[in-house]
Amino acid sequence: MSSRPAVRQLGRLSEISQVAAKHGFGYFFDTHRPHGMRSRRAREVDISADGSNRGLRVRQMLDELGPTFVKFGQLLSTRPDIVPPDIVFELKALQDDVTPVAYSEVERVIQEELELTIEQLFLDFEETPVAAASIGQVHRATLPNGRRVAVKVQRPDAPRQIEADLELMYQAARLVRDRVKALEFIDATSLVDEFARTIRQELDYRMEARNAEQFHRNFAGHPHVRVPRVFWSYSRSRVLTLELLEGVQLRDLDTDTYSLEERRRLSYLIAEAWMHMIFRHGFFHADPHPSNIMVLEATEQIGLIDFGMVGKLTDEDMSRLTGLFIDAMNERIEALPKRLAALGVRYPREMEEEFVAELRDVYYRYYGSSLSEIDPIQLIREAFALIYRMHLQLPTRFVLLDRAIATLGSVGMELYPDFNVFDVAKPYARELLIERFTPQRIARRTGSEVRNIALMLHELPYQVHDTLEQFRDGQIEVGFRHQGLEDLIARMDQVFNRVGIAVVAVGGALTSALLALVSDGVGSFFGILSVVGLALSGLLSVWLVWGVIRSGRL
């Protein structure tokens, strides 16, 4: 019995290697086999050295490997610091679209979670799901009060399948770490850790419900944006019930029935909704994909769905972004790396000059151009290329922000070719800039800083007391690290040796002189000793002088 999981893992690994080979990545498994053996199947596969379509092949491979790997690809699309830009943009197209589970399984999950049958909970419940993803699927239903709702039900085998695939990913991460030198700058294990943490959170629908409720409050009363309300009494960790929004998903919209002006209005309305989230709330939907945006039946209204991935920006983040924006406007390129470091961007310090040069090159390429002349997608591509080339490490919240803006740009241009996301962002950024320097805002920030300093001063005596107690109890050890001390010790040893020889030579000469005074002549015993002593003292003196001359340190 204990061997069955291992056999299943071996079968899954074999399937992964075959799918990889099918899409032109079999060389990885060949060159990294435990004994360096090449499989006959991989030799038959045409491995193209041309990387121009590698992003497409990676996306197709992950799509074929199944739901967990699709989710992993979606995570990689948010990591331009370790994934080449061409692959990042392809991975953004990955969609959760899988075969739905049987209705009987849906019934079982709902009854286990809500402790009542579907017939007891709903007036009607559509057996055919309207959407099916890697973790769950969505069914339309009607509550006893007549409200139409969307019920998201988790797949029964989702946790088991995810954990099994995560174990395979950890094995692959260890293989990459130990055997693939070209990827040694990537902490593959940490990347899988991040993915595991994210996807395990998505297994708890209560977190998505809290996100949806926050968006619902933020957009309450907004004339153009609707967010479904959460029905908490019908929601648990594996079941989420939301208000049903009647409309068409943006991906299914027949744009031919819309005029050019209507498409322009829709594209700018969507972008304005996200700018409102980013600049006004600091809490934004991190995946503005066409599947997550609905065009509602009401005139000029959009609806938002799927709140599993969100980004958060603090007030301090917005202040620092404002400072970055001001420096960029005033051509202070040299200050930008420090501004980025304050935002949490990490880069090798020895490459700071190169980083400044790269930033200056990008800056002056677009300086003086109007927003309508700048292609936002191309600009973001260049930014991702710089991030990857410089091995920059970005905080997740800013990667999600970049990804959201890039996706908005793509969605807008599909609707309206002349769409420019920067046109929408500019008035919000200007408003934010002005708001940051209003007297009220400055007074509020000053008050906050005064409170922080007062709190630090209040805590200082207690911290000093705790530190002294740790010293007393031996819980703090102080270590010293020296550099170049060995050379100093060797030189001092040489000096003391020379002083010792000089003392012996002088002492020998004086002793020989005293013996000569008391001797009865050169042939006497003391006379012979005095001559020998003087000779030895002379030899030591000559040797000492010669050593000093040779060292060049007179």
XYZ file of C-alpha atoms in Angstrom, residues 17-461:
445
model
C 8.178 14.736 -19.174
C 6.171 13.556 -22.199
C 4.132 16.778 -22.323
C 7.320 18.820 -21.981
C 8.958 16.900 -24.804
C 5.859 17.353 -26.943
C 6.195 21.139 -26.622
C 9.935 21.221 -27.270
C 11.278 21.114 -23.687
C 12.327 17.461 -23.615
C 15.996 18.516 -23.564
C 15.542 19.649 -19.965
C 14.589 16.176 -18.835
C 17.277 14.606 -20.999
C 20.135 16.779 -19.788
C 19.039 16.508 -16.156
C 18.239 12.797 -15.911
C 19.852 11.133 -12.854
C 22.306 9.170 -14.992
C 22.468 11.433 -18.027
C 20.529 8.940 -20.148
C 18.691 10.249 -23.206
C 15.278 8.785 -23.945
C 14.464 7.590 -27.441
C 11.231 9.635 -27.431
C 13.091 12.851 -26.627
C 15.616 12.193 -29.364
C 12.727 11.966 -31.833
C 11.358 15.363 -30.757
C 12.550 18.328 -32.744
C 14.091 20.645 -30.159
C 14.171 24.071 -31.635
C 16.954 26.398 -30.569
C 14.823 29.315 -31.638
C 13.315 30.879 -28.532
C 11.024 33.263 -30.405
C 7.909 31.204 -29.611
C 9.018 29.748 -26.312
C 6.418 31.751 -24.382
C 3.632 30.204 -26.446
C 5.099 26.704 -25.969
C 5.406 27.198 -22.188
C 1.793 28.367 -21.967
C 0.539 25.426 -24.035
C 2.573 22.985 -21.930
C 1.212 24.300 -18.617
C -2.315 24.364 -20.018
C -2.034 20.706 -20.979
C -0.543 19.685 -17.618
C -3.705 20.680 -15.824
C -5.256 23.051 -13.284
C -2.462 23.258 -10.706
C 0.139 24.020 -13.346
C -2.186 26.611 -14.914
C -2.353 28.318 -11.519
C 1.443 28.101 -11.237
C 1.771 29.719 -14.661
C -0.520 32.520 -13.535
C 1.781 33.092 -10.556
C 4.851 33.130 -12.827
C 3.151 35.796 -14.943
C 3.398 38.078 -11.894
C 7.158 37.535 -11.514
C 8.948 39.553 -14.234
C 12.010 39.555 -11.976
C 12.712 35.884 -12.749
C 10.700 35.098 -15.897
C 11.657 36.535 -19.320
C 9.210 39.203 -20.598
C 8.071 37.212 -23.634
C 7.012 34.321 -21.365
C 5.383 36.687 -18.841
C 3.065 38.121 -21.493
C 2.123 34.682 -22.823
C 1.407 33.295 -19.358
C -1.114 36.075 -18.769
C -3.348 34.335 -21.303
C -3.626 31.196 -19.146
C -7.248 30.593 -18.166
C -8.859 28.264 -15.657
C -11.200 26.329 -17.924
C -11.585 22.662 -16.993
C -14.151 19.891 -17.238
C -16.802 20.322 -14.508
C -17.354 17.672 -11.840
C -20.548 15.647 -11.645
C -23.621 17.256 -10.114
C -23.747 14.557 -7.416
C -20.336 15.730 -6.169
C -21.596 19.323 -6.029
C -24.590 18.174 -3.981
C -22.323 16.326 -1.562
C -19.981 19.310 -0.985
C -22.884 21.719 -0.389
C -24.552 19.353 2.069
C -21.279 18.776 3.956
C -20.585 22.509 4.213
C -24.062 23.979 4.774
C -25.546 20.894 6.530
C -28.691 21.026 4.424
C -29.627 19.593 1.045
C -29.791 21.726 -2.091
C -33.603 21.351 -2.102
C -33.759 22.730 1.439
C -31.419 25.641 0.681
C -32.579 26.883 -2.737
C -35.792 27.269 -4.681
C -33.932 26.071 -7.767
C -30.347 25.169 -8.580
C -29.049 24.787 -12.133
C -27.196 21.505 -12.533
C -25.046 22.747 -15.423
C -22.314 25.139 -14.237
C -21.835 28.468 -15.994
C -18.069 28.303 -15.367
C -15.599 25.655 -14.219
C -12.087 26.414 -12.972
C -9.233 24.527 -11.368
C -10.498 24.847 -7.793
C -14.249 25.254 -8.183
C -17.214 25.775 -10.465
C -20.142 28.209 -10.476
C -23.857 27.382 -10.610
C -26.817 29.717 -10.851
C -29.472 29.335 -8.138
C -32.418 31.076 -6.466
C -32.697 31.730 -2.730
C -35.976 31.188 -0.844
C -36.574 34.971 -0.918
C -36.378 34.946 -4.725
C -32.884 36.491 -5.022
C -30.827 35.126 -7.908
C -27.347 34.074 -6.810
C -24.139 32.523 -8.138
C -22.948 29.584 -6.021
C -19.255 28.723 -6.255
C -18.575 25.144 -5.151
C -15.115 23.695 -4.615
C -14.134 20.544 -6.485
C -14.015 17.609 -4.031
C -10.616 16.420 -5.210
C -9.041 19.887 -5.463
C -7.043 19.814 -2.177
C -5.693 16.304 -2.813
C -4.701 17.025 -6.417
C -3.109 20.340 -5.468
C -1.045 18.790 -2.658
C 0.133 15.985 -4.977
C 1.186 18.462 -7.666
C 2.853 20.700 -5.076
C 5.040 17.773 -3.997
C 6.105 17.275 -7.623
C 6.855 20.996 -7.904
C 9.059 20.850 -4.820
C 10.963 17.951 -6.381
C 11.414 19.944 -9.582
C 12.542 22.982 -7.556
C 15.217 20.905 -5.813
C 16.356 19.581 -9.204
C 16.621 23.133 -10.580
C 18.549 24.269 -7.502
C 21.047 21.390 -7.592
C 21.586 20.815 -11.302
C 20.609 23.800 -13.450
C 23.396 26.379 -13.186
C 21.734 28.756 -15.650
C 18.883 29.259 -13.176
C 20.953 29.488 -10.010
C 19.868 33.123 -9.441
C 16.280 31.880 -8.969
C 15.248 30.579 -5.555
C 12.963 27.928 -7.042
C 11.989 26.479 -3.666
C 10.878 29.897 -2.386
C 8.884 30.383 -5.577
C 7.026 27.110 -4.991
C 6.554 28.138 -1.339
C 4.896 31.366 -2.504
C 2.672 29.458 -4.899
C 1.745 26.893 -2.239
C 0.799 29.643 0.199
C -1.312 31.441 -2.435
C -3.197 28.419 -3.727
C -3.880 27.095 -0.226
C -5.426 30.447 0.630
C -7.628 30.164 -2.451
C -8.928 26.863 -1.090
C -10.657 28.852 1.658
C -13.517 30.726 -0.022
C -14.089 32.820 3.107
C -11.044 34.899 2.191
C -12.472 35.609 -1.268
C -15.784 36.489 0.397
C -14.060 39.076 2.604
C -12.390 40.588 -0.479
C -15.735 40.754 -2.293
C -17.365 42.432 0.686
C -14.604 45.066 0.813
C -15.041 45.856 -2.892
C -18.826 45.981 -2.399
C -18.417 48.632 0.318
C -15.881 50.621 -1.711
C -18.169 50.838 -4.757
C -21.464 51.263 -2.914
C -23.486 53.856 -4.835
C -21.015 54.048 -7.752
C -22.970 54.810 -10.953
C -20.896 52.632 -13.277
C -19.469 49.752 -11.214
C -21.332 46.951 -9.443
C -19.861 44.372 -7.097
C -22.023 41.439 -5.948
C -22.934 41.231 -2.272
C -21.957 38.185 -0.216
C -24.602 35.940 1.353
C -22.691 34.809 4.434
C -25.318 32.358 5.677
C -24.865 30.442 2.408
C -21.054 30.621 2.378
C -18.392 28.457 3.976
C -14.768 27.498 3.281
C -15.788 25.372 0.240
C -19.000 27.158 -0.802
C -19.331 30.843 -1.739
C -22.680 32.430 -2.573
C -22.748 35.839 -4.250
C -25.392 38.028 -5.813
C -25.873 37.105 -9.477
C -24.942 39.864 -11.921
C -26.969 39.679 -15.124
C -24.837 40.468 -18.123
C -22.185 39.195 -20.517
C -18.574 38.450 -19.705
C -16.275 40.810 -21.579
C -14.554 37.876 -23.289
C -17.913 36.795 -24.807
C -18.946 40.290 -25.868
C -19.830 40.687 -29.540
C -17.980 43.944 -30.198
C -19.308 44.081 -33.777
C -22.681 45.141 -32.397
C -21.087 48.149 -30.672
C -20.119 51.387 -32.349
C -16.555 52.681 -32.107
C -17.644 55.363 -29.639
C -19.409 52.779 -27.433
C -16.286 50.601 -27.389
C -14.170 53.637 -26.504
C -16.502 54.530 -23.666
C -16.490 50.966 -22.340
C -12.690 50.683 -22.423
C -12.246 53.956 -20.519
C -15.002 53.044 -18.052
C -13.181 49.802 -17.162
C -9.844 51.578 -16.795
C -11.397 54.299 -14.621
C -12.816 51.632 -12.298
C -9.319 50.257 -11.703
C -7.761 53.692 -11.285
C -10.450 54.392 -8.701
C -9.412 51.225 -6.823
C -5.694 51.970 -7.023
C -5.584 55.705 -6.287
C -8.661 56.130 -4.081
C -8.854 52.877 -2.129
C -5.373 51.348 -2.336
C -7.196 48.002 -2.675
C -7.531 46.681 -6.200
C -8.655 43.649 -8.166
C -5.350 42.164 -9.332
C -6.691 40.201 -12.317
C -8.691 42.468 -14.670
C -9.028 39.699 -17.231
C -12.001 39.770 -19.669
C -13.418 36.711 -17.866
C -13.624 38.693 -14.615
C -15.359 41.768 -16.066
C -19.036 41.749 -16.991
C -20.909 44.168 -19.207
C -24.256 44.507 -17.463
C -27.659 44.974 -18.993
C -27.951 48.397 -17.379
C -26.593 51.209 -19.522
C -22.898 51.983 -19.007
C -22.394 49.604 -16.097
C -19.770 46.939 -15.533
C -19.673 44.215 -12.910
C -16.653 42.660 -11.204
C -16.337 38.981 -10.286
C -13.674 36.557 -8.986
C -11.953 38.235 -6.043
C -9.357 35.583 -5.214
C -6.389 37.766 -6.224
C -6.211 41.305 -4.843
C -3.503 43.916 -4.352
C -3.124 46.309 -1.431
C -1.231 49.593 -1.265
C -0.756 51.391 2.034
C -0.852 55.150 2.501
C 2.934 55.034 2.874
C 3.209 53.190 -0.459
C 1.221 55.935 -2.154
C 3.416 58.633 -0.591
C 6.557 56.925 -1.836
C 5.074 56.421 -5.290
C 4.315 60.133 -5.329
C 7.950 60.918 -4.476
C 9.069 58.618 -7.291
C 6.714 60.380 -9.687
C 8.021 63.833 -8.657
C 11.660 62.803 -9.164
C 10.833 61.362 -12.582
C 9.063 64.580 -13.609
C 12.044 66.681 -12.474
C 14.577 64.500 -14.323
C 16.303 63.361 -11.106
C 17.208 59.980 -12.546
C 20.028 59.385 -10.028
C 17.462 59.506 -7.195
C 15.192 56.872 -8.740
C 17.105 53.772 -7.490
C 16.864 55.043 -3.899
C 13.174 55.800 -4.385
C 12.650 52.291 -5.732
C 14.650 50.816 -2.839
C 12.340 52.661 -0.405
C 9.424 50.946 -2.133
C 11.055 47.574 -1.491
C 12.702 46.976 -4.880
C 15.962 45.066 -4.379
C 18.901 45.093 -6.788
C 22.632 44.259 -6.566
C 24.365 47.338 -5.130
C 27.407 46.846 -7.324
C 25.096 47.315 -10.340
C 23.640 50.652 -9.194
C 25.505 52.683 -11.827
C 24.337 50.322 -14.561
C 20.811 50.524 -13.151
C 20.864 54.340 -13.330
C 22.161 54.185 -16.901
C 19.364 51.793 -17.920
C 16.732 53.994 -16.272
C 18.134 57.080 -17.988
C 18.009 55.298 -21.353
C 14.332 54.348 -20.895
C 13.476 57.787 -19.531
C 14.941 59.825 -22.385
C 13.474 57.482 -24.960
C 10.016 58.677 -23.925
C 10.798 62.108 -22.480
C 8.847 64.885 -24.201
C 6.358 62.506 -25.823
C 2.665 63.015 -25.240
C 0.699 60.165 -23.674
C -1.008 59.470 -26.983
C 2.400 58.860 -28.566
C 3.459 56.279 -25.945
C 2.472 52.647 -26.378
C 1.813 51.531 -22.765
C 2.151 47.847 -23.642
C 5.562 48.424 -25.214
C 6.646 50.532 -22.240
C 5.602 47.840 -19.778
C 7.377 45.221 -21.908
C 10.561 47.292 -21.666
C 10.098 47.640 -17.915
C 9.699 43.871 -17.545
C 12.779 43.323 -19.720
C 14.795 45.656 -17.462
C 13.512 43.904 -14.313
C 14.538 40.510 -15.690
C 17.893 41.694 -17.063
C 18.913 43.378 -13.812
C 17.561 40.564 -11.609
C 15.491 43.064 -9.657
C 13.387 41.723 -6.799
C 9.984 43.384 -6.596
C 7.494 43.357 -3.702
C 4.434 41.311 -4.639
C 2.032 44.244 -4.296
C 3.866 46.258 -6.972
C 4.205 43.276 -9.294
C 0.431 42.822 -9.027
C -0.019 46.532 -9.740
C 2.189 46.372 -12.850
C 0.389 43.255 -14.013
C -3.046 44.816 -13.494
C -2.108 47.947 -15.458
C -0.561 45.878 -18.257
C -3.688 43.704 -18.479
C -5.894 46.798 -18.488
C -3.858 48.174 -21.371
C -4.330 44.973 -23.376
C -8.056 44.742 -22.625
C -8.605 48.391 -23.523
C -6.755 48.135 -26.827
C -8.774 45.049 -27.824
C -11.936 47.107 -27.388
C -10.632 50.383 -28.771
C -7.376 50.448 -30.803
C -6.452 54.014 -29.761
C -6.924 53.316 -26.052
C -4.105 54.521 -23.765
C -4.218 53.528 -20.110
C -1.929 56.459 -19.195
C -4.599 58.924 -20.350
C -6.895 57.500 -17.677
C -4.224 57.337 -14.974
C -2.937 60.908 -15.467
C -5.790 62.852 -13.780
C -5.843 60.386 -10.873
C -2.073 60.713 -10.445
C -2.325 64.525 -10.598
C -5.101 64.492 -8.009
C -3.036 62.206 -5.786
C -0.023 64.504 -6.183
C -2.021 67.567 -5.168
C -3.725 65.742 -2.321
C -0.410 64.607 -0.829
C 0.671 68.226 -0.310
C -2.505 69.810 0.993
C -2.140 71.436 4.453
C -4.589 68.936 5.929
C -2.620 65.988 4.563
C 0.724 67.398 5.734
C -0.750 68.073 9.197
C -2.115 64.525 9.346
C 1.232 63.005 8.330
C 3.051 65.259 10.827
C 0.691 64.171 13.596
C 1.258 60.538 12.659
C 5.038 60.953 12.759
C 4.867 62.773 16.132
C 2.790 59.925 17.559
C 5.275 57.363 16.238
C 8.229 59.236 17.769
C 6.375 59.624 21.084
C 5.651 55.897 21.089
C 9.329 55.121 20.406
C 10.425 57.412 23.265
C 7.890 55.770 25.550
C 9.187 52.293 24.695
C 12.901 53.233 24.808
C 13.502 52.769 28.614
